[in-house]
Amino acid sequence: MTQYRMICPCLFGLESVLAGELKRMGAQNVAAQNGKVCFSGDAYLLARANLGLRTAERVLIELGRFHATTFEQLFQGVRSIPFEDFIGSRDAFPVKGWALDSKLMSIPDCQSIIKKAAVERLRAHYRMDWFPETGALHQLQFSIHHDEVTVMLDTSGAGLHKRGYRENANAAPIKETLAAGILDLARVYPDTVFCDPFCGSGTLVIEAALKAMNIPPCIRRRFSAQNFGFIEEAVWREERQRGIDGVRRDAAFFAYGSDIDPAAVELTKQNAKKAGVFSRILITKQDIRSLSIRSDITLIACNPPYGERLLEIKEAETLYSAMGEVMRPAFHAGKAVITPSEHFEALYGEKAAKRRKLYNGMLKCQLYLYPRVKRNVEETE
């Protein structure tokens, strides 16, 4: 079976997490780079990656890579790519991309030249003067970094963070792929008892349930590559069934979520039902200040509110202190808190065992990790 060189973009800071996911899936030649992970695999792995990756933004096939400092070099490099192996005579193939620290910095000009070169290549192959582009969408992407050009084919369509369960969200939702990365770093297991005291639209509790039960996050959605002529539908059926067969229905996982906003509580319930994990989650309306951490909880992870205006920042800092009063005594649970605040540890009242720089959208954040403390019998008597 044909082997493809593939690229998965990801949020900065999650490269090692994504690389680990791909290795566990059976990917070959896995290489983590800034904001992406490259790997090799066949059509089955391509489908498996789309269905099952938790921290990837999308799955791209690398069609070609070359050096270019002039538009002529760009044209000739693109024209040498065998587009006919991927794009049919009626398929649509729009072009988009970016350039950074390169001599070719005009995005519209690069788009136009890449499109023209692709048309010239396909025209010679199909012996057609005009392409209707009424067929399946084959989104071409390019990146030009330090004069190195990479041309790719998007197999996902909508970003992989769009699992299908969160059609509605609260004002400041955490991205599904970021939530999944946090939970990987915080270590969610099949027997984890989870708690998010700021559940919002439910992303963390839902992603924790999906991970603990080994439910492929995108098992309920379709992908652009399902319309590609070079990948058989049987591949998708087999990989989807493989994902279903791997679900751990016997997992002891359970999650407790709460939020001070009743609308957020209802939103979490709706989204959990869409995700198929409602039976594993209990959601209540509660202020963090009145929360009592259950003795059976093994992991607390949250994305607490933060402010951008001065008054909101002061309120957030007061909240971080309240979090410390409630969460610090819970030695039986590990904790993971993501926030843009550089003063969180002082306000919370405890220095984190580990810190990890992550990005929530364009906002630089820190993930503060506090491991679970297993106390000796003598200490608890």
Coordinates of C-alpha atoms in Angstrom, one line a residue:
M1 CA 0.0 0.0 0.0
T2 CA 1.1 3.5 -0.8
Q3 CA 3.1 5.2 2.0
Y4 CA 2.5 8.9 2.6
R5 CA 4.6 11.5 4.3
M6 CA 2.2 13.4 6.6
I7 CA 2.2 16.5 8.8
C8 CA 0.0 17.3 11.7
P9 CA 0.0 20.9 12.9
C10 CA -0.6 21.4 16.6
L11 CA -0.7 24.1 19.3
F12 CA 2.8 25.2 20.4
G13 CA 3.8 23.2 23.5
L14 CA 2.0 20.1 22.5
E15 CA 4.4 18.7 20.0
S16 CA 5.8 15.9 22.3
V17 CA 2.2 14.9 23.3
L18 CA 1.1 14.6 19.7
A19 CA 4.3 12.7 18.8
G20 CA 3.5 10.2 21.5
E21 CA 0.0 9.8 20.2
L22 CA 1.2 9.1 16.7
K23 CA 3.8 6.5 17.9
R24 CA 1.1 4.7 19.8
M25 CA -1.0 4.6 16.6
G26 CA 1.8 2.9 14.7
A27 CA 3.2 5.9 12.8
Q28 CA 6.7 5.6 11.4
N29 CA 9.5 8.2 11.2
V30 CA 7.8 10.5 13.8
A31 CA 9.6 13.8 14.1
A32 CA 8.4 16.7 16.3
Q33 CA 9.1 20.2 15.1
N34 CA 7.9 23.6 16.2
G35 CA 4.1 23.6 15.9
K36 CA 3.8 20.3 14.0
V37 CA 4.8 16.7 13.9
C38 CA 5.8 14.9 10.7
F39 CA 5.4 11.1 10.2
S40 CA 4.9 8.3 7.6
G41 CA 2.1 5.9 7.1
D42 CA -0.4 4.4 4.8
A43 CA -4.1 5.2 4.1
Y44 CA -5.2 3.3 7.2
L45 CA -3.0 5.4 9.4
L46 CA -4.2 8.5 7.7
A47 CA -7.8 7.6 8.6
R48 CA -6.8 6.4 12.1
A49 CA -5.1 9.7 12.7
N50 CA -8.1 11.8 11.6
L51 CA -10.5 9.7 13.8
G52 CA -8.3 9.3 16.8
L53 CA -5.7 12.0 17.4
R54 CA -6.6 14.2 20.3
T55 CA -4.1 17.1 20.0
A56 CA -3.6 17.4 16.2
E57 CA -5.3 20.4 14.4
R58 CA -5.5 18.5 11.1
V59 CA -3.8 15.8 9.0
L60 CA -2.0 16.9 5.9
I61 CA -0.3 14.9 3.2
E62 CA 3.1 16.4 2.2
L63 CA 3.0 16.5 -1.6
G64 CA 6.3 18.2 -2.2
R65 CA 9.2 20.1 -0.5
F66 CA 11.9 22.3 -2.2
H67 CA 13.9 25.5 -1.9
A68 CA 12.8 28.6 -3.7
T69 CA 13.9 32.2 -3.6
T70 CA 12.2 33.4 -6.8
F71 CA 8.7 33.0 -8.3
E72 CA 10.2 31.0 -11.2
Q73 CA 11.7 28.5 -8.8
L74 CA 8.4 28.4 -6.9
F75 CA 6.5 27.7 -10.2
Q76 CA 8.9 25.0 -11.4
G77 CA 9.0 23.3 -7.9
V78 CA 5.2 23.1 -7.7
R79 CA 4.9 22.0 -11.3
S80 CA 7.1 19.0 -10.6
I81 CA 4.6 17.6 -7.9
P82 CA 2.5 14.7 -9.2
F83 CA -0.9 16.3 -8.4
E84 CA -2.6 13.8 -10.8
D85 CA -2.0 11.1 -8.2
F86 CA -4.3 13.0 -5.8
I87 CA -6.6 15.3 -7.7
G88 CA -9.2 14.2 -10.3
S89 CA -10.1 16.1 -13.5
R90 CA -13.2 17.6 -11.9
D91 CA -12.0 18.1 -8.4
A92 CA -11.7 21.5 -6.8
F93 CA -8.2 22.5 -5.6
P94 CA -8.1 26.0 -4.0
V95 CA -4.8 27.2 -2.5
K96 CA -4.0 28.9 0.8
G97 CA -0.9 29.3 2.9
W98 CA 1.7 31.4 4.7
A99 CA 5.2 32.7 4.4
L100 CA 7.7 33.6 7.1
D101 CA 11.3 34.9 7.0
S102 CA 11.5 34.2 3.3
K103 CA 12.2 36.1 0.1
L104 CA 8.8 35.2 -1.2
M105 CA 6.5 37.1 1.2
S106 CA 3.5 38.0 -0.9
I107 CA 0.8 35.5 0.0
P108 CA -1.5 36.4 -2.9
D109 CA 1.3 36.1 -5.5
C110 CA 2.4 32.8 -4.0
Q111 CA -1.2 31.5 -4.1
S112 CA -1.6 32.6 -7.7
I113 CA 1.7 31.0 -8.9
I114 CA 1.1 27.7 -7.0
K115 CA -2.4 27.5 -8.5
K116 CA -1.1 28.2 -12.0
A117 CA 1.7 25.6 -11.6
A118 CA -0.8 23.0 -10.4
V119 CA -3.2 23.7 -13.3
E120 CA -0.3 23.4 -15.8
R121 CA 0.7 20.0 -14.3
L122 CA -2.9 18.7 -14.4
R123 CA -3.5 20.1 -17.8
A124 CA -0.6 18.1 -19.2
H125 CA -1.9 15.0 -17.6
Y126 CA -5.6 15.2 -18.3
R127 CA -5.2 17.0 -21.6
M128 CA -7.8 19.6 -20.6
D129 CA -7.7 23.3 -21.2
W130 CA -10.1 24.2 -18.4
F131 CA -11.0 22.5 -15.1
P132 CA -14.6 22.9 -13.8
E133 CA -13.6 22.2 -10.2
T134 CA -17.1 21.0 -9.4
G135 CA -16.0 17.8 -7.7
A136 CA -14.6 17.0 -4.3
L137 CA -12.7 19.7 -2.4
H138 CA -9.0 19.1 -2.3
Q139 CA -7.6 22.0 -0.2
L140 CA -4.0 22.7 -1.1
Q141 CA -1.9 24.4 1.6
F142 CA 1.6 25.8 1.4
S143 CA 4.2 27.0 3.9
I144 CA 7.3 29.0 3.0
H145 CA 9.8 29.2 5.9
H146 CA 13.4 30.4 5.4
D147 CA 12.9 29.8 1.7
E148 CA 11.9 26.2 2.2
V149 CA 8.5 25.5 0.4
T150 CA 6.2 22.7 1.5
V151 CA 3.0 22.0 -0.4
M152 CA 0.4 19.9 1.3
L153 CA -3.1 18.4 0.8
D154 CA -5.6 18.8 3.7
T155 CA -7.3 15.5 4.5
S156 CA -9.4 16.7 7.5
G157 CA -11.6 19.5 6.2
A158 CA -12.9 21.2 9.4
G159 CA -10.2 21.3 12.1
L160 CA -9.9 18.3 14.3
H161 CA -10.8 20.3 17.3
K162 CA -14.3 20.2 15.9
R163 CA -15.3 16.9 17.4
G164 CA -19.0 17.5 16.8
Y165 CA -20.2 17.7 20.4
R166 CA -19.7 21.4 21.1
E167 CA -22.0 23.3 18.7
N168 CA -22.5 25.9 21.5
A169 CA -20.0 27.3 23.9
N170 CA -19.6 29.8 26.6
A171 CA -17.9 33.2 26.2
A172 CA -14.3 31.9 26.8
P173 CA -14.1 28.2 25.8
I174 CA -10.9 26.2 25.9
K175 CA -10.0 24.6 22.6
E176 CA -10.7 20.8 22.6
T177 CA -7.2 20.0 21.4
L178 CA -5.6 22.1 24.1
A179 CA -7.9 20.5 26.7
A180 CA -6.8 17.0 25.5
G181 CA -3.1 18.1 25.7
I182 CA -3.5 19.3 29.3
L183 CA -5.2 16.0 30.2
D184 CA -2.4 14.0 28.6
L185 CA 0.2 15.9 30.6
A186 CA -1.9 15.6 33.8
R187 CA -2.3 11.9 33.3
V188 CA -5.9 10.8 32.9
Y189 CA -6.4 7.0 33.3
P190 CA -9.3 4.6 32.8
D191 CA -9.9 4.7 36.6
T192 CA -9.5 8.4 37.1
V193 CA -12.1 10.3 39.1
F194 CA -12.0 13.7 37.7
C195 CA -13.1 17.2 38.8
D196 CA -13.3 20.6 37.0
P197 CA -14.7 23.3 39.2
F198 CA -14.9 25.8 36.3
C199 CA -16.5 23.5 33.7
G200 CA -17.8 26.3 31.4
S201 CA -19.1 24.4 28.3
G202 CA -17.7 21.1 29.5
T203 CA -14.6 20.7 27.3
L204 CA -12.3 19.4 30.0
V205 CA -14.7 16.9 31.6
I206 CA -15.8 15.6 28.2
E207 CA -12.3 15.3 26.8
A208 CA -11.3 13.5 30.0
A209 CA -14.1 11.0 29.6
L210 CA -13.2 10.4 25.9
K211 CA -9.6 9.8 26.8
A212 CA -10.3 7.6 29.8
M213 CA -12.7 5.4 27.8
N214 CA -10.5 5.4 24.7
I215 CA -13.2 6.9 22.6
P216 CA -11.8 8.3 19.3
P217 CA -12.6 12.1 19.6
C218 CA -13.7 12.4 16.0
I219 CA -15.5 9.1 15.6
R220 CA -18.8 10.9 14.9
R221 CA -17.7 13.2 12.0
R222 CA -16.6 13.0 8.4
F223 CA -13.4 14.2 6.7
S224 CA -12.5 15.7 3.4
A225 CA -10.4 12.7 2.5
Q226 CA -13.5 10.5 2.5
N227 CA -14.3 12.1 -0.8
F228 CA -10.8 11.6 -2.3
G229 CA -10.8 9.0 -5.1
F230 CA -7.4 7.5 -4.0
I231 CA -8.6 6.3 -0.6
E232 CA -11.2 3.5 -0.6
E233 CA -14.3 3.9 1.6
A234 CA -13.5 0.5 3.1
V235 CA -10.4 2.0 4.8
W236 CA -12.6 4.5 6.7
R237 CA -15.2 1.8 7.6
E238 CA -12.4 -0.5 9.0
E239 CA -10.7 2.3 11.0
R240 CA -14.0 3.5 12.3
Q241 CA -14.9 0.0 13.5
R242 CA -11.4 -0.4 14.9
G243 CA -12.0 2.8 17.0
I244 CA -15.4 1.5 18.2
D245 CA -13.9 -1.9 19.1
G246 CA -11.2 -0.2 21.2
V247 CA -13.6 1.7 23.5
R248 CA -13.2 0.8 27.1
R249 CA -16.7 0.6 28.3
D250 CA -15.5 -1.1 31.5
A251 CA -13.5 2.0 32.5
A252 CA -14.2 3.1 36.1
F253 CA -13.8 6.8 35.1
F254 CA -16.2 9.4 36.5
A255 CA -16.2 13.2 36.4
Y256 CA -17.6 15.9 38.6
G257 CA -18.0 19.3 37.0
S258 CA -19.3 22.5 38.5
D259 CA -19.7 26.2 37.5
I260 CA -21.1 29.3 39.2
D261 CA -23.1 30.1 36.0
P262 CA -26.3 28.0 35.6
A263 CA -26.2 28.5 31.8
A264 CA -22.7 26.9 31.7
V265 CA -24.0 23.9 33.7
E266 CA -26.8 23.3 31.2
L267 CA -24.5 23.8 28.3
T268 CA -22.1 21.2 29.7
K269 CA -24.9 18.7 30.1
Q270 CA -26.1 19.3 26.5
N271 CA -22.5 18.8 25.2
A272 CA -21.9 15.7 27.3
K273 CA -25.1 14.2 25.8
K274 CA -23.9 14.9 22.3
A275 CA -20.5 13.4 23.1
G276 CA -22.1 10.2 24.4
V277 CA -20.5 10.5 27.9
F278 CA -23.3 12.1 29.9
S279 CA -23.7 9.0 32.1
R280 CA -20.1 9.4 33.2
I281 CA -20.4 13.1 34.3
L282 CA -22.2 14.8 37.2
I283 CA -22.6 18.6 36.7
T284 CA -23.8 21.0 39.4
K285 CA -24.0 24.7 40.0
Q286 CA -21.5 25.7 42.6
D287 CA -19.0 28.4 43.5
I288 CA -15.4 27.3 44.0
R289 CA -15.4 28.9 47.5
S290 CA -18.1 26.5 48.7
L291 CA -16.8 23.4 46.9
S292 CA -15.8 20.4 48.9
I293 CA -13.3 18.2 47.1
R294 CA -14.5 14.6 47.4
S295 CA -12.1 12.0 48.8
D296 CA -12.4 9.8 45.8
I297 CA -11.3 12.4 43.3
T298 CA -7.8 11.6 41.9
L299 CA -7.4 14.6 39.4
I300 CA -8.5 18.2 39.3
A301 CA -7.9 20.1 36.1
C302 CA -9.3 23.5 35.3
N303 CA -9.2 26.7 33.2
P304 CA -10.2 29.3 35.8
P305 CA -11.5 32.7 34.7
Y306 CA -8.9 35.5 34.1
G307 CA -9.3 39.1 33.4
E308 CA -7.9 41.6 30.8
R309 CA -9.2 44.8 32.5
L310 CA -7.8 45.9 35.8
L311 CA -10.9 45.1 37.9
E312 CA -11.3 41.7 36.2
I313 CA -7.6 40.9 37.0
K314 CA -8.1 41.8 40.6
E315 CA -11.2 39.5 40.8
A316 CA -9.2 36.7 39.1
E317 CA -6.4 37.1 41.6
T318 CA -8.8 36.8 44.5
L319 CA -10.3 33.7 42.9
Y320 CA -6.8 32.1 42.6
S321 CA -6.4 32.6 46.4
A322 CA -9.8 31.0 47.0
M323 CA -8.8 28.1 44.8
G324 CA -5.7 27.5 46.9
E325 CA -7.8 27.4 50.1
V326 CA -10.1 24.8 48.6
M327 CA -7.7 22.7 46.4
R328 CA -4.4 22.7 48.4
P329 CA -5.7 20.5 51.3
A330 CA -6.8 17.8 48.7
F331 CA -3.5 15.8 48.9
H332 CA -5.3 12.8 47.4
A333 CA -5.7 14.5 44.0
G334 CA -3.3 15.7 41.4
K335 CA -4.0 19.2 40.0
A336 CA -3.5 20.9 36.7
V337 CA -4.3 24.6 36.2
I338 CA -3.9 26.6 33.0
T339 CA -3.8 30.4 33.3
P340 CA -1.9 33.3 31.7
S341 CA -1.1 34.6 35.2
E342 CA 2.7 34.6 36.1
H343 CA 1.7 35.2 39.7
F344 CA -0.6 32.2 40.1
E345 CA 1.7 30.2 42.4
A346 CA 2.0 33.0 44.9
L347 CA -1.7 33.7 44.9
Y348 CA -2.6 29.9 45.0
G349 CA -0.1 29.5 47.9
E350 CA 2.0 26.6 46.5
K351 CA 4.8 26.3 44.0
A352 CA 4.0 23.9 41.2
A353 CA 6.1 20.8 40.7
K354 CA 6.2 21.4 36.9
R355 CA 5.3 24.3 34.6
R356 CA 4.6 24.0 30.9
K357 CA 4.2 26.9 28.5
L358 CA 1.1 26.5 26.3
Y359 CA -1.0 28.8 24.1
N360 CA -4.7 29.2 24.5
G361 CA -5.4 30.8 21.1
M362 CA -2.9 33.6 20.8
L363 CA -2.6 34.0 24.6
K364 CA 0.6 32.6 26.2
C365 CA -0.3 30.6 29.3
Q366 CA 1.3 28.4 31.9
L367 CA 0.1 25.0 32.8
Y368 CA 0.8 24.5 36.5
L369 CA 1.1 20.8 37.5
Y370 CA 0.8 19.6 41.1
P371 CA 1.2 15.8 41.5
R372 CA -1.0 13.7 43.6
V373 CA 0.5 13.1 47.1
K374 CA 0.3 9.6 48.4
R375 CA 0.5 10.0 52.2
N376 CA 1.9 7.3 54.5
V377 CA -0.4 5.5 56.9
E378 CA 1.4 7.0 59.9
E379 CA 0.9 10.5 58.6
T380 CA -2.9 10.0 58.1
E381 CA -3.5 8.5 61.6

